């Protein structure tokens, strides 16, 4: 298989196989790796070597005096900075968010370019086989040229662009099918999309609805939440003249403060892989988690140290994981205190677990959905696994495009803005988290009324008891919201979400005849094996 074929089938959005003469040295000149200083004493001097230690960390009991004096910052604090800061410390998620989204030097506002082929969409039915299809994609990709020095334009492509308009039409068919079944003609079709890129997915969805379901299109409202000012402008120029139902909000979804009481669909397509994660490690002596903080000295070099968990979001995630019964990535044998005691006396045994990257920003999104979109239906798609990740549990891929090839790094701590940082998603755990968070009372219940369904009676069935009609609550249904009835008029609750492979989702909703090659292969189904859907 050629390099492009590996790109599509293994890591379809951002990876190419590395040629034997790849310019890794150019990438290494740009990557500033973290320092590896021994444990520091309170006097700031290294302690003597010992058998059991991790050389690059120190604990909060004995911090380096210089690092302890650094200002603690967040990604919100750094939005005003026009260049990467020095003499600061921050959580790992703030470092990632600043690297990816800082408006002045972040990867997405300044570097990333979404692949959009010029001319007509690919005519799949005219292609002989997958080799000819891959060559056609390579031909269109080569139009962007090759950068001679350093990291050039960070070009990556999505299934939306590669399979347009058929991928967007499959998403539209999914949404419309659910809308017609549950809400039409009593409610409008309200769609929210975060991270809409060039606006191609929104265009394909709206074009399809207008053509295939004109009566639904008349009641459609499409809302985009976009953190990048550059992309928000592109979306407005592309969509608004053609579809007057489009509204674009230039802001982060994590800063969203406007309630949406009506039923709506919420799209997050190829977005959450770039959500910031935090890093934790467990002390093998006590099994206590420690949160990682990154330090940046006056020269711009990075250090890392660990403290007991004090961040509320990290603590909330770990508490939620315990309630759901999701075990931390620790050897089960170490649960025994006697075994831990023996282990900790073994020569050269590490005293901290392997770094684990936890999706704290994903938890923030779920809370936003619960608080501000109480009647939403989430449709989410992203990577379920990734090759070439840095060391660690649930670790990201860190890479940049150098001279036309994507080169992966071995560390997270690289120069902000020049490198893509993207994570896999554990979909089964995400589904458990999502359903649990939605089942909790909203923090905004007192000020966010839920719009009652036109099907509901004036007296809420739940006000006279959830078991008035039946004492049985199906396991695949959420607890019904008071005052909101289903199409049958009974308070049975919304259907819980499920996880689907990319192939199963496309086989359910896509027009597969239009993407079938002459030899019977279908790249829309056959590729993206490492992508899943939550719906």
PDB file of C-alpha atoms in Angstrom, residues 167-168 170-176 191-194 201 205 264-272 365 369 376-382 427 434 497-498 500 505-506 509 532-535:
ATOM      1  CA  UNK A 167     -20.750  12.192   4.180  1.00  0.00           C
ATOM      2  CA  UNK A 168     -22.717  15.330   5.058  1.00  0.00           C
ATOM      3  CA  UNK A 170     -25.522  10.797   5.749  1.00  0.00           C
ATOM      4  CA  UNK A 171     -25.363  13.058   8.798  1.00  0.00           C
ATOM      5  CA  UNK A 172     -28.372  15.009   7.515  1.00  0.00           C
ATOM      6  CA  UNK A 173     -30.370  11.815   6.929  1.00  0.00           C
ATOM      7  CA  UNK A 174     -29.658  10.717  10.496  1.00  0.00           C
ATOM      8  CA  UNK A 175     -30.849  14.044  11.934  1.00  0.00           C
ATOM      9  CA  UNK A 176     -33.938  14.325   9.746  1.00  0.00           C
ATOM     10  CA  UNK A 191     -29.061  22.128  14.965  1.00  0.00           C
ATOM     11  CA  UNK A 192     -25.903  23.232  16.779  1.00  0.00           C
ATOM     12  CA  UNK A 193     -22.443  22.409  15.427  1.00  0.00           C
ATOM     13  CA  UNK A 194     -19.163  23.108  17.211  1.00  0.00           C
ATOM     14  CA  UNK A 201     -20.486  19.835   6.585  1.00  0.00           C
ATOM     15  CA  UNK A 205     -26.432  19.069   5.442  1.00  0.00           C
ATOM     16  CA  UNK A 264     -32.142  20.380  19.361  1.00  0.00           C
ATOM     17  CA  UNK A 265     -29.398  18.283  17.798  1.00  0.00           C
ATOM     18  CA  UNK A 266     -25.805  18.926  18.828  1.00  0.00           C
ATOM     19  CA  UNK A 267     -23.007  17.980  16.396  1.00  0.00           C
ATOM     20  CA  UNK A 268     -19.362  17.439  17.369  1.00  0.00           C
ATOM     21  CA  UNK A 269     -17.670  15.915  14.328  1.00  0.00           C
ATOM     22  CA  UNK A 270     -13.899  15.388  14.498  1.00  0.00           C
ATOM     23  CA  UNK A 271     -13.706  17.945  17.323  1.00  0.00           C
ATOM     24  CA  UNK A 272     -13.175  16.282  20.691  1.00  0.00           C
ATOM     25  CA  UNK A 365     -18.639  19.890  27.489  1.00  0.00           C
ATOM     26  CA  UNK A 369     -24.867  20.278  27.386  1.00  0.00           C
ATOM     27  CA  UNK A 376     -30.440  18.090  23.069  1.00  0.00           C
ATOM     28  CA  UNK A 377     -29.523  14.916  21.179  1.00  0.00           C
ATOM     29  CA  UNK A 378     -25.746  14.509  20.759  1.00  0.00           C
ATOM     30  CA  UNK A 379     -24.187  13.213  17.537  1.00  0.00           C
ATOM     31  CA  UNK A 380     -20.435  12.858  17.970  1.00  0.00           C
ATOM     32  CA  UNK A 381     -17.720  11.227  15.884  1.00  0.00           C
ATOM     33  CA  UNK A 382     -13.975  10.895  16.397  1.00  0.00           C
ATOM     34  CA  UNK A 427     -16.173   5.598  23.565  1.00  0.00           C
ATOM     35  CA  UNK A 434     -22.467  11.231  29.201  1.00  0.00           C
ATOM     36  CA  UNK A 497     -27.109   6.996  23.335  1.00  0.00           C
ATOM     37  CA  UNK A 498     -25.239   4.140  21.669  1.00  0.00           C
ATOM     38  CA  UNK A 500     -21.462   2.706  16.447  1.00  0.00           C
ATOM     39  CA  UNK A 505     -23.281   4.282  10.869  1.00  0.00           C
ATOM     40  CA  UNK A 506     -22.611   4.830   7.162  1.00  0.00           C
ATOM     41  CA  UNK A 509     -27.677   6.403   6.760  1.00  0.00           C
ATOM     42  CA  UNK A 532     -16.644   5.678  15.973  1.00  0.00           C
ATOM     43  CA  UNK A 533     -19.932   7.517  16.457  1.00  0.00           C
ATOM     44  CA  UNK A 534     -21.899   8.289  19.599  1.00  0.00           C
ATOM     45  CA  UNK A 535     -25.621   8.888  18.994  1.00  0.00           C
TER      46      UNK A 535
END
